[in-house]
PDB file of C-alpha atoms in Angstrom:
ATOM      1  CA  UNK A 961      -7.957 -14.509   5.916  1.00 56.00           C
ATOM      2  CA  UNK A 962      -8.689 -10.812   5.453  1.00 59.00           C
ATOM      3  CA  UNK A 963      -8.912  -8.550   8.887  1.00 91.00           C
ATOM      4  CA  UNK A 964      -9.665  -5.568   6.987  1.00 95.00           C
ATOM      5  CA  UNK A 965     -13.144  -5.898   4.686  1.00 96.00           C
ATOM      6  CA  UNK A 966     -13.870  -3.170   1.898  1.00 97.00           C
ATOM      7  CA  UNK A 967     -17.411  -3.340   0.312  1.00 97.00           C
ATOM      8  CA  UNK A 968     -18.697  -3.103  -2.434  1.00 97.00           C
ATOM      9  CA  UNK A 969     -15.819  -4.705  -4.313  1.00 96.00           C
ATOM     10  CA  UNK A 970     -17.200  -3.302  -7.232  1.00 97.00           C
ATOM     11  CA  UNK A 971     -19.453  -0.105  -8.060  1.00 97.00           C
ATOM     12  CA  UNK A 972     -20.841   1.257 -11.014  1.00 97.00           C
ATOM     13  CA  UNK A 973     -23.072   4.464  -9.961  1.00 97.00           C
ATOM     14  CA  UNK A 974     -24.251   7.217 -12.500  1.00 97.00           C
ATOM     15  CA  UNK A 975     -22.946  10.716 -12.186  1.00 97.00           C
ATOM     16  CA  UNK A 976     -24.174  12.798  -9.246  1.00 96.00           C
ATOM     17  CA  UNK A 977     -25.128  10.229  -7.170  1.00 97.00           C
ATOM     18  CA  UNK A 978     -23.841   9.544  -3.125  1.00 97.00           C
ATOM     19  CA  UNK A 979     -21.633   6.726  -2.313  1.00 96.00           C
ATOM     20  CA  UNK A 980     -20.528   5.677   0.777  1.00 97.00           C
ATOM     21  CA  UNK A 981     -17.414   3.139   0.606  1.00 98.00           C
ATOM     22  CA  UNK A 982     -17.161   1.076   3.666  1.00 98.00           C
ATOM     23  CA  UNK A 983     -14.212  -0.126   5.198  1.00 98.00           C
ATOM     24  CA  UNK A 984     -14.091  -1.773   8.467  1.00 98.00           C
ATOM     25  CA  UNK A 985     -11.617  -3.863  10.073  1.00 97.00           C
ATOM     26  CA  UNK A 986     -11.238  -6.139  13.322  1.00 94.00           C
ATOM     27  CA  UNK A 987      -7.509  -5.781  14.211  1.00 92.00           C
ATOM     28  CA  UNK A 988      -8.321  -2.904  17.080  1.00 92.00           C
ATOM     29  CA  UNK A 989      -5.771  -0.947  15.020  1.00 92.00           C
ATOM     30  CA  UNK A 990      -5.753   2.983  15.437  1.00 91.00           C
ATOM     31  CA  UNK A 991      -4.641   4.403  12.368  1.00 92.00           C
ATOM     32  CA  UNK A 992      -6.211   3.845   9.231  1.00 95.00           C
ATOM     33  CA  UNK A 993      -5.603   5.132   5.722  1.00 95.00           C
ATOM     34  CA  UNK A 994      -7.518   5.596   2.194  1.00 96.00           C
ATOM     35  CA  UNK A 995      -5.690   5.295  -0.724  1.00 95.00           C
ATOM     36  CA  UNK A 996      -6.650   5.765  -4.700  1.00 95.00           C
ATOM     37  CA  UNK A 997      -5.035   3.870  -7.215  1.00 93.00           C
ATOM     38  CA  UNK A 998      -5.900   3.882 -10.912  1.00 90.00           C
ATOM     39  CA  UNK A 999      -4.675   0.258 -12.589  1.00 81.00           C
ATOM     40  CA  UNK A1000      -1.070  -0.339 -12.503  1.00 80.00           C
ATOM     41  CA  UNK A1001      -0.300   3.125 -11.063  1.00 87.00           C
ATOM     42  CA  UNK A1002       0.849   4.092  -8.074  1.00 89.00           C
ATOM     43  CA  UNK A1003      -0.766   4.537  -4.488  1.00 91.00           C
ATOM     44  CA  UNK A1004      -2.473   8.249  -3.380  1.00 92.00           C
ATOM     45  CA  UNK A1005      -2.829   8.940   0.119  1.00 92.00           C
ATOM     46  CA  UNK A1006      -6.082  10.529   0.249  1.00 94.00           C
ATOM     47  CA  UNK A1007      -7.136  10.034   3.602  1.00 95.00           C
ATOM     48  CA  UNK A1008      -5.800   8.985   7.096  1.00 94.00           C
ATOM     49  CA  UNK A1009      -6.941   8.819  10.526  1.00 94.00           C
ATOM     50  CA  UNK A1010      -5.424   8.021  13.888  1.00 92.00           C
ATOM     51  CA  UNK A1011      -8.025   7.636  16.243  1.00 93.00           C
ATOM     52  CA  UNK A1012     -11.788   7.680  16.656  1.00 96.00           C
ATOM     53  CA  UNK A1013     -12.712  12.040  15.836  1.00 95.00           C
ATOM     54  CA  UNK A1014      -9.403  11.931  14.031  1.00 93.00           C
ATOM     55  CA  UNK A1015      -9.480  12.432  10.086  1.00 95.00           C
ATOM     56  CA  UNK A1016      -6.573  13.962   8.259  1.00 93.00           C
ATOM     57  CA  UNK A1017      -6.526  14.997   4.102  1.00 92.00           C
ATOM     58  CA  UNK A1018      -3.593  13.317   2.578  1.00 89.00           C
ATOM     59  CA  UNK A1019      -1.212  13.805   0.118  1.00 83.00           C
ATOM     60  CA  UNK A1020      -3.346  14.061  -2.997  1.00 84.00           C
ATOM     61  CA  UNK A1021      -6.306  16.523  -2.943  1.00 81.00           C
ATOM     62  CA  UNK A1022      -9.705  14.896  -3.231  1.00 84.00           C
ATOM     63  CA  UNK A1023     -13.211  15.456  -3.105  1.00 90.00           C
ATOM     64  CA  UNK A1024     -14.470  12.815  -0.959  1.00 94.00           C
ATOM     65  CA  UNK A1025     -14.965  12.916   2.844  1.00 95.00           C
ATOM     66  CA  UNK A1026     -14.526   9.870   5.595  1.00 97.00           C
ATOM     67  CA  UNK A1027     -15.442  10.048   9.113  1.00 97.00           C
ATOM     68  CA  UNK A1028     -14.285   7.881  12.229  1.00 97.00           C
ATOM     69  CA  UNK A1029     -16.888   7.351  14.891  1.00 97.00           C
ATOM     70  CA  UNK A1030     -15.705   3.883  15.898  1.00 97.00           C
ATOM     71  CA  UNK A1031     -12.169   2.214  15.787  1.00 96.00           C
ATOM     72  CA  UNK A1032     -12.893  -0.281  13.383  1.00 97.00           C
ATOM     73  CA  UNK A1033     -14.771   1.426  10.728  1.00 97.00           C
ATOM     74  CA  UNK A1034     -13.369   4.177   8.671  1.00 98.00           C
ATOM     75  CA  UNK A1035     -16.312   5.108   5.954  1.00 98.00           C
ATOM     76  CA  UNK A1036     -15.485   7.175   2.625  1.00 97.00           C
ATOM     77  CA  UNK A1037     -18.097   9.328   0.661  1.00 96.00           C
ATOM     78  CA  UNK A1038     -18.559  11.005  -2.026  1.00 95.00           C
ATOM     79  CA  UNK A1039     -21.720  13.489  -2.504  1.00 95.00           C
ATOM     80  CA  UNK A1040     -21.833  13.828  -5.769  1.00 95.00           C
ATOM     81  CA  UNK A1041     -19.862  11.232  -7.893  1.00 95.00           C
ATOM     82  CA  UNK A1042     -18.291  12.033 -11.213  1.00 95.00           C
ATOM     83  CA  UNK A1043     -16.516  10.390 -13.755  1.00 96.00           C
ATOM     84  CA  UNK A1044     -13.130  11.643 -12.933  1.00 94.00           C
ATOM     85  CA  UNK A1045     -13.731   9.413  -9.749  1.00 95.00           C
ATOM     86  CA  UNK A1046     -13.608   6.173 -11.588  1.00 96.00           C
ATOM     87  CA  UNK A1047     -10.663   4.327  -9.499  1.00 95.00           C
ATOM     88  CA  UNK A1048      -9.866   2.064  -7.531  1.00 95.00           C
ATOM     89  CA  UNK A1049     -10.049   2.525  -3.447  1.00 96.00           C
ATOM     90  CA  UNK A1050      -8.165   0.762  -1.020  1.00 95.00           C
ATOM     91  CA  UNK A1051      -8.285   0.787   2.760  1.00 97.00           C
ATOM     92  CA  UNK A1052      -5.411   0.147   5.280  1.00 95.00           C
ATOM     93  CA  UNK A1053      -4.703   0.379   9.223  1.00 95.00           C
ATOM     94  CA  UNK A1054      -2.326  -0.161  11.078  1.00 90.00           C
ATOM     95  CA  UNK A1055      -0.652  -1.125  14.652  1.00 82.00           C
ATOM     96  CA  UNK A1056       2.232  -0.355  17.137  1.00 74.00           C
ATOM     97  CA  UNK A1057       4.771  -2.000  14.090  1.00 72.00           C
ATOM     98  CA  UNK A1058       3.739   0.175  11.695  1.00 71.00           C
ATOM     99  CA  UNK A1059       3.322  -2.215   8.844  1.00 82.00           C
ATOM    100  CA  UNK A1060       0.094  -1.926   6.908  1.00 91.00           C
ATOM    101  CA  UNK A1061      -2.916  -4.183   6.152  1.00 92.00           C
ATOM    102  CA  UNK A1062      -4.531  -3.830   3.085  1.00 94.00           C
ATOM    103  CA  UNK A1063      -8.371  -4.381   2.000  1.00 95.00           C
ATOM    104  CA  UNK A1064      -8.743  -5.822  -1.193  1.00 94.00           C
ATOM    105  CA  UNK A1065     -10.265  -2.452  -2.793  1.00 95.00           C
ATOM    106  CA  UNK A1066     -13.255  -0.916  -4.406  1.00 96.00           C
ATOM    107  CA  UNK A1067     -13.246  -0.441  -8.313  1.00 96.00           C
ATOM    108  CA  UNK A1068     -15.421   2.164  -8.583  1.00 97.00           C
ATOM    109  CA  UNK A1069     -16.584   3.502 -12.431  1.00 97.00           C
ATOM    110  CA  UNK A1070     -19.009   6.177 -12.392  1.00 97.00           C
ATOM    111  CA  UNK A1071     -20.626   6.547 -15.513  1.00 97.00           C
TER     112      UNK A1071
ATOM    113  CA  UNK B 181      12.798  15.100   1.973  1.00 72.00           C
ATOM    114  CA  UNK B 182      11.636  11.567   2.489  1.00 80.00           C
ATOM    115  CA  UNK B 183      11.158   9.458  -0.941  1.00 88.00           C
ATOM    116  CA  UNK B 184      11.148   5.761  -2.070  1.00 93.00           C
ATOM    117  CA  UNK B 185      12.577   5.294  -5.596  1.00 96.00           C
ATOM    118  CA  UNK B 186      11.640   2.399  -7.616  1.00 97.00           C
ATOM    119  CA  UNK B 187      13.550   2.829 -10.644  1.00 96.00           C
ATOM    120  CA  UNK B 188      12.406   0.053 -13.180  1.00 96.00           C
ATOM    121  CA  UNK B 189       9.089   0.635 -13.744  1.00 95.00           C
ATOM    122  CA  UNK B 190       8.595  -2.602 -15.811  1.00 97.00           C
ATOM    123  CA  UNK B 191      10.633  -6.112 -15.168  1.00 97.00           C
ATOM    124  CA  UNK B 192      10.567  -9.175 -17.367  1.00 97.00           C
ATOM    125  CA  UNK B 193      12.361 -11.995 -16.046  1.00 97.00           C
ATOM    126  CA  UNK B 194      11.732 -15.842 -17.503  1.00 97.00           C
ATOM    127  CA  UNK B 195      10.318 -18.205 -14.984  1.00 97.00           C
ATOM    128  CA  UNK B 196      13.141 -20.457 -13.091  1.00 97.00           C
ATOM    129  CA  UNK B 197      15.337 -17.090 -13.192  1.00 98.00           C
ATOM    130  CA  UNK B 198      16.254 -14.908 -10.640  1.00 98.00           C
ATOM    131  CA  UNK B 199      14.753 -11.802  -9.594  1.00 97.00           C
ATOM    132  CA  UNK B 200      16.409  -8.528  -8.001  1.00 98.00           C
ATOM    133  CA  UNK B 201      13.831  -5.879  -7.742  1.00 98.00           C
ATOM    134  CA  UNK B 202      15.346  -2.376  -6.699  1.00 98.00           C
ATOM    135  CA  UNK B 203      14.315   0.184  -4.040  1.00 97.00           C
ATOM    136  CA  UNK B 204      16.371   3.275  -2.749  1.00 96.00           C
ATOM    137  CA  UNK B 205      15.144   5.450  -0.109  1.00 94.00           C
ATOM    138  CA  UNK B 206      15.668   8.606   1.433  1.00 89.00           C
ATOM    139  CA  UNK B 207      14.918   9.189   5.253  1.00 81.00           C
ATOM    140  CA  UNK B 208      16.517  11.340   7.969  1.00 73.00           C
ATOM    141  CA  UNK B 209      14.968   9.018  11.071  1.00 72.00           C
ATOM    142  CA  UNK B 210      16.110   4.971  11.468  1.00 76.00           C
ATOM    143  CA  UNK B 211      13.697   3.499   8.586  1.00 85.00           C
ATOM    144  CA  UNK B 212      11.713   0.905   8.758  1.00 89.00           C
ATOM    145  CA  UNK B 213      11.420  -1.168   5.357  1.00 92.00           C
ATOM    146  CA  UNK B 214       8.779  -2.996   3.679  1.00 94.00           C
ATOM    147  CA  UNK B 215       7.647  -4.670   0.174  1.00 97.00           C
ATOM    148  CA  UNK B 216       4.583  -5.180  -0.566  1.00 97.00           C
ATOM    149  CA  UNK B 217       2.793  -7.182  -3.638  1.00 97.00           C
ATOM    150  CA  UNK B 218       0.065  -6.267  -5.069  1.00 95.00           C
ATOM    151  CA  UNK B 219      -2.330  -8.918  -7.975  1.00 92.00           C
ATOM    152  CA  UNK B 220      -4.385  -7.226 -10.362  1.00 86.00           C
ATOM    153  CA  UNK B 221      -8.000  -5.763  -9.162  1.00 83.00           C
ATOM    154  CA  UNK B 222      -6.213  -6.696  -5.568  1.00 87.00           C
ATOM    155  CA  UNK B 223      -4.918  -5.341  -2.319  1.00 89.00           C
ATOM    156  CA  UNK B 224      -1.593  -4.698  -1.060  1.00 93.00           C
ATOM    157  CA  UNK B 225       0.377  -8.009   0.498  1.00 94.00           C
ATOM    158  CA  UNK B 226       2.644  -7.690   3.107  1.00 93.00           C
ATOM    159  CA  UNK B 227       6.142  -9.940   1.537  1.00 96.00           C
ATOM    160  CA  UNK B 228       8.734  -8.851   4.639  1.00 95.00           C
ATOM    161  CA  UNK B 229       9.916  -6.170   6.414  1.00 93.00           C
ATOM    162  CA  UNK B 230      12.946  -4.866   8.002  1.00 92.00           C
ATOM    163  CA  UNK B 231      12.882  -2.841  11.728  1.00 87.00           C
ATOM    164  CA  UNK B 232      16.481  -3.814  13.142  1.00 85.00           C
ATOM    165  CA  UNK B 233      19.006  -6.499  13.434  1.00 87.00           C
ATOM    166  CA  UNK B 234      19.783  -8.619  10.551  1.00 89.00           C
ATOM    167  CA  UNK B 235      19.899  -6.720   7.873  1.00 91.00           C
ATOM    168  CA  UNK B 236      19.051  -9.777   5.065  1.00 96.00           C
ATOM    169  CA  UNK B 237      15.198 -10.429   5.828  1.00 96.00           C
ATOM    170  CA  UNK B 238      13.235 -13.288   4.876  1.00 97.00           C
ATOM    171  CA  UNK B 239       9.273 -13.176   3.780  1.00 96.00           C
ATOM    172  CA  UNK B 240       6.726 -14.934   2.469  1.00 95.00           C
ATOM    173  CA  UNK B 241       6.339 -16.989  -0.734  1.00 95.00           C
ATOM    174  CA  UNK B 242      10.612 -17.189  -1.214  1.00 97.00           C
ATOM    175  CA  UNK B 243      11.768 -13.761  -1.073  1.00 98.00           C
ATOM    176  CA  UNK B 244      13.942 -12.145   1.026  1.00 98.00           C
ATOM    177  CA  UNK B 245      15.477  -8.053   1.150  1.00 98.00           C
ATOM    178  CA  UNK B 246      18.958  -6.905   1.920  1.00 96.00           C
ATOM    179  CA  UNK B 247      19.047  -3.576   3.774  1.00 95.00           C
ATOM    180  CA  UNK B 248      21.933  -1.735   2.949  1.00 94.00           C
ATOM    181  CA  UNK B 249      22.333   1.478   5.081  1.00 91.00           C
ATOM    182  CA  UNK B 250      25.400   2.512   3.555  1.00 92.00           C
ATOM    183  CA  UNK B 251      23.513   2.630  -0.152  1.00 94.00           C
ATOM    184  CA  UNK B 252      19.891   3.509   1.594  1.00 93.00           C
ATOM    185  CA  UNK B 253      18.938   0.475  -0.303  1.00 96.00           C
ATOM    186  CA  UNK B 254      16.291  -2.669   0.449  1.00 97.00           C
ATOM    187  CA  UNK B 255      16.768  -4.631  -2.588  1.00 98.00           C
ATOM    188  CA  UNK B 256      14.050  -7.518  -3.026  1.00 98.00           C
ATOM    189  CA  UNK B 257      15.284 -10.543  -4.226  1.00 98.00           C
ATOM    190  CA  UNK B 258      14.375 -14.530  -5.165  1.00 98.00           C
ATOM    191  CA  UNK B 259      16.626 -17.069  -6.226  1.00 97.00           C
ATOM    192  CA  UNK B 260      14.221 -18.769  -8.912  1.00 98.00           C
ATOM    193  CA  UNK B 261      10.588 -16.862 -10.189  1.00 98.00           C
ATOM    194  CA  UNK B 262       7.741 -18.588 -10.501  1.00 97.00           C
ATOM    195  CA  UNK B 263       4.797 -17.679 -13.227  1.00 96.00           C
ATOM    196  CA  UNK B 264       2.876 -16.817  -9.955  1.00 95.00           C
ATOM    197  CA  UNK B 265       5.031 -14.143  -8.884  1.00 97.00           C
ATOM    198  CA  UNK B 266       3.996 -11.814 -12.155  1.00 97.00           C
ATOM    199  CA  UNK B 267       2.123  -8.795 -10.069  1.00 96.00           C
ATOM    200  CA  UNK B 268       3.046  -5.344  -9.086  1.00 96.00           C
ATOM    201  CA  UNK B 269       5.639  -5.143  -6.496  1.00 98.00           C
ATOM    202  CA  UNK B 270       5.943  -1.585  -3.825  1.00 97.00           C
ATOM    203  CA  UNK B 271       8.530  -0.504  -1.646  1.00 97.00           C
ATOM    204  CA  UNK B 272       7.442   1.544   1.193  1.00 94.00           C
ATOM    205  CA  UNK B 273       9.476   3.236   3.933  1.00 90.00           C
ATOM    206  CA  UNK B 274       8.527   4.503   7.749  1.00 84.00           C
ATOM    207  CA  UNK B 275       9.857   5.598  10.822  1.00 72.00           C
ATOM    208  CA  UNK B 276       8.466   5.647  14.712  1.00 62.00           C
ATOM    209  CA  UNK B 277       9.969   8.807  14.683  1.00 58.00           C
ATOM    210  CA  UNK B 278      10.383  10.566  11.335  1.00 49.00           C
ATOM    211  CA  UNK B 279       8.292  12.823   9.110  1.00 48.00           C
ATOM    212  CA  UNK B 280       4.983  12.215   7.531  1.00 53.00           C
ATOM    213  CA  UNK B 281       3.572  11.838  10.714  1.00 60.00           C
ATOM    214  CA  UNK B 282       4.946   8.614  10.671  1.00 66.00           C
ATOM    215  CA  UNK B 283       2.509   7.145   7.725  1.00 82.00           C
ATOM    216  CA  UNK B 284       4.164   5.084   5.040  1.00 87.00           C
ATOM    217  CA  UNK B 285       6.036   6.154   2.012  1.00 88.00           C
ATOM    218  CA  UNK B 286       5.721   4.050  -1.124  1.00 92.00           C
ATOM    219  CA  UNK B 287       7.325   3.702  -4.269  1.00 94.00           C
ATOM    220  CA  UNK B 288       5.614   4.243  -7.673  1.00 95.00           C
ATOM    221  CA  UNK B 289       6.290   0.176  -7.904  1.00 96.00           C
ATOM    222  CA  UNK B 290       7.470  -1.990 -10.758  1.00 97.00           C
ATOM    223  CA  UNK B 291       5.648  -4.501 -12.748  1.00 96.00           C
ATOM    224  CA  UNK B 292       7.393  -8.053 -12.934  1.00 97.00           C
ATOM    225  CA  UNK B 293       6.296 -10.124 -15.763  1.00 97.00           C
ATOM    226  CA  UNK B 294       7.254 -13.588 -15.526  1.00 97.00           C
ATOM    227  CA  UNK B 295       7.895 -15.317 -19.523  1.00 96.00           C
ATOM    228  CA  UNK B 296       7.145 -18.939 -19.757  1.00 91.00           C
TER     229      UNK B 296
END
């Protein structure tokens, strides 16, 4: 049973348009982490956070934002999508033993 | 500088066989050790990790890992594949202590593909 809830699972959205991908989970865990991940390829950490007011830029520049106002939710958005977007998304946090615990993603395609 | 290195990008392995899926690392701080799996259009799966003591680790659904400090190694392993286990497969390495602000590295992965 999933602690960690990603929705929409999938997303098709026209070019230009806002999306807000939602990732919430109910472990109390501090740190969480966005990652993209186009099919069979490998993870990009594009986002991190340890803490409620705490948002970091990861490894692999991107245009989206994410925001942290409570513990358990950890929001990303995009202002204006475009097609170079299409991916997939996946959310993670994590606790004191550092091992991560993965949503099961967003597929988004912007068309 | 810290990496994970997956070499075999691609595995195919008939079912019944076994399975030995590589992972080097490179870390200056104590690692901690993990594999994950991941199914198509899924999420990462936590299989087993490794923090201290034994260094041959057992997870979930028949594997187990062998950390090898001396190689800065944590081969996965599995004494007989199942059609089941075809998915993507990551390595990932962290430390309480060490760079990256302590976040996760992972490998690029490797594909196992399980023949009939």
């Amino acid at each position: 049973e999933a602690d960690i809830y990603q929705t929409p699972r999938y997303l098709v959205i026209g070019t230009g348009k806002k999306i807000t991908l939602e990732c919430s989970q109910t472990m109390g865990h501090d740190k969480m982490y966005w990652y993209q991940q186009d099919p069979g390829m490998e993870l990009h950490l594009i986002h991190y956070s340890y803490g409620v007011n705490s948002t970091e830029k990861g490894d692999l520049s991107s245009e989206s934002t994410v925001s942290r106002i409570r513990t358990e939710h950890f929001p990303l958005t995009l202002e204006s999508a475009r097609p170079s977007h299409t991916s997939q998304y996946l959310c993670a946090s994590s606790g004191f033993d550092y091992g991560y615990t993965f949503g099961s993603g967003t597929r988004l395609t912007v068309v | 500088a810290q990496s994970v290195t997956q070499p075999d990008i691609h595995i195919t392995v008939s079912e019944g066989a076994s399975l030995e899926l590589r992972c080097n690392y490179s870390y200056g701080a104590t690692p901690y050790l993990f594999w994950y799996v991941q199914s198509p259009g899924q999420g990462l799966q936590l299989l087993l990790k490794y923090f201290s003591g034994d260094t041959l680790v057992q997870g979930i659904k028949g594997f187990e890992a062998e950390f090898k400090r001396s190689q800065s190694s944590f081969n996965l392993r599995k004494p007989s594949v199942h059609w089941s286990d075809a998915a993507e497969y990551f390595c990932a390495v962290g430390s309480l202590y060490g760079g990256s602000q302590g976040n996760l590295i992972f490998g690029k992965g490797t594909k196992l593909s399980v023949k009939p």
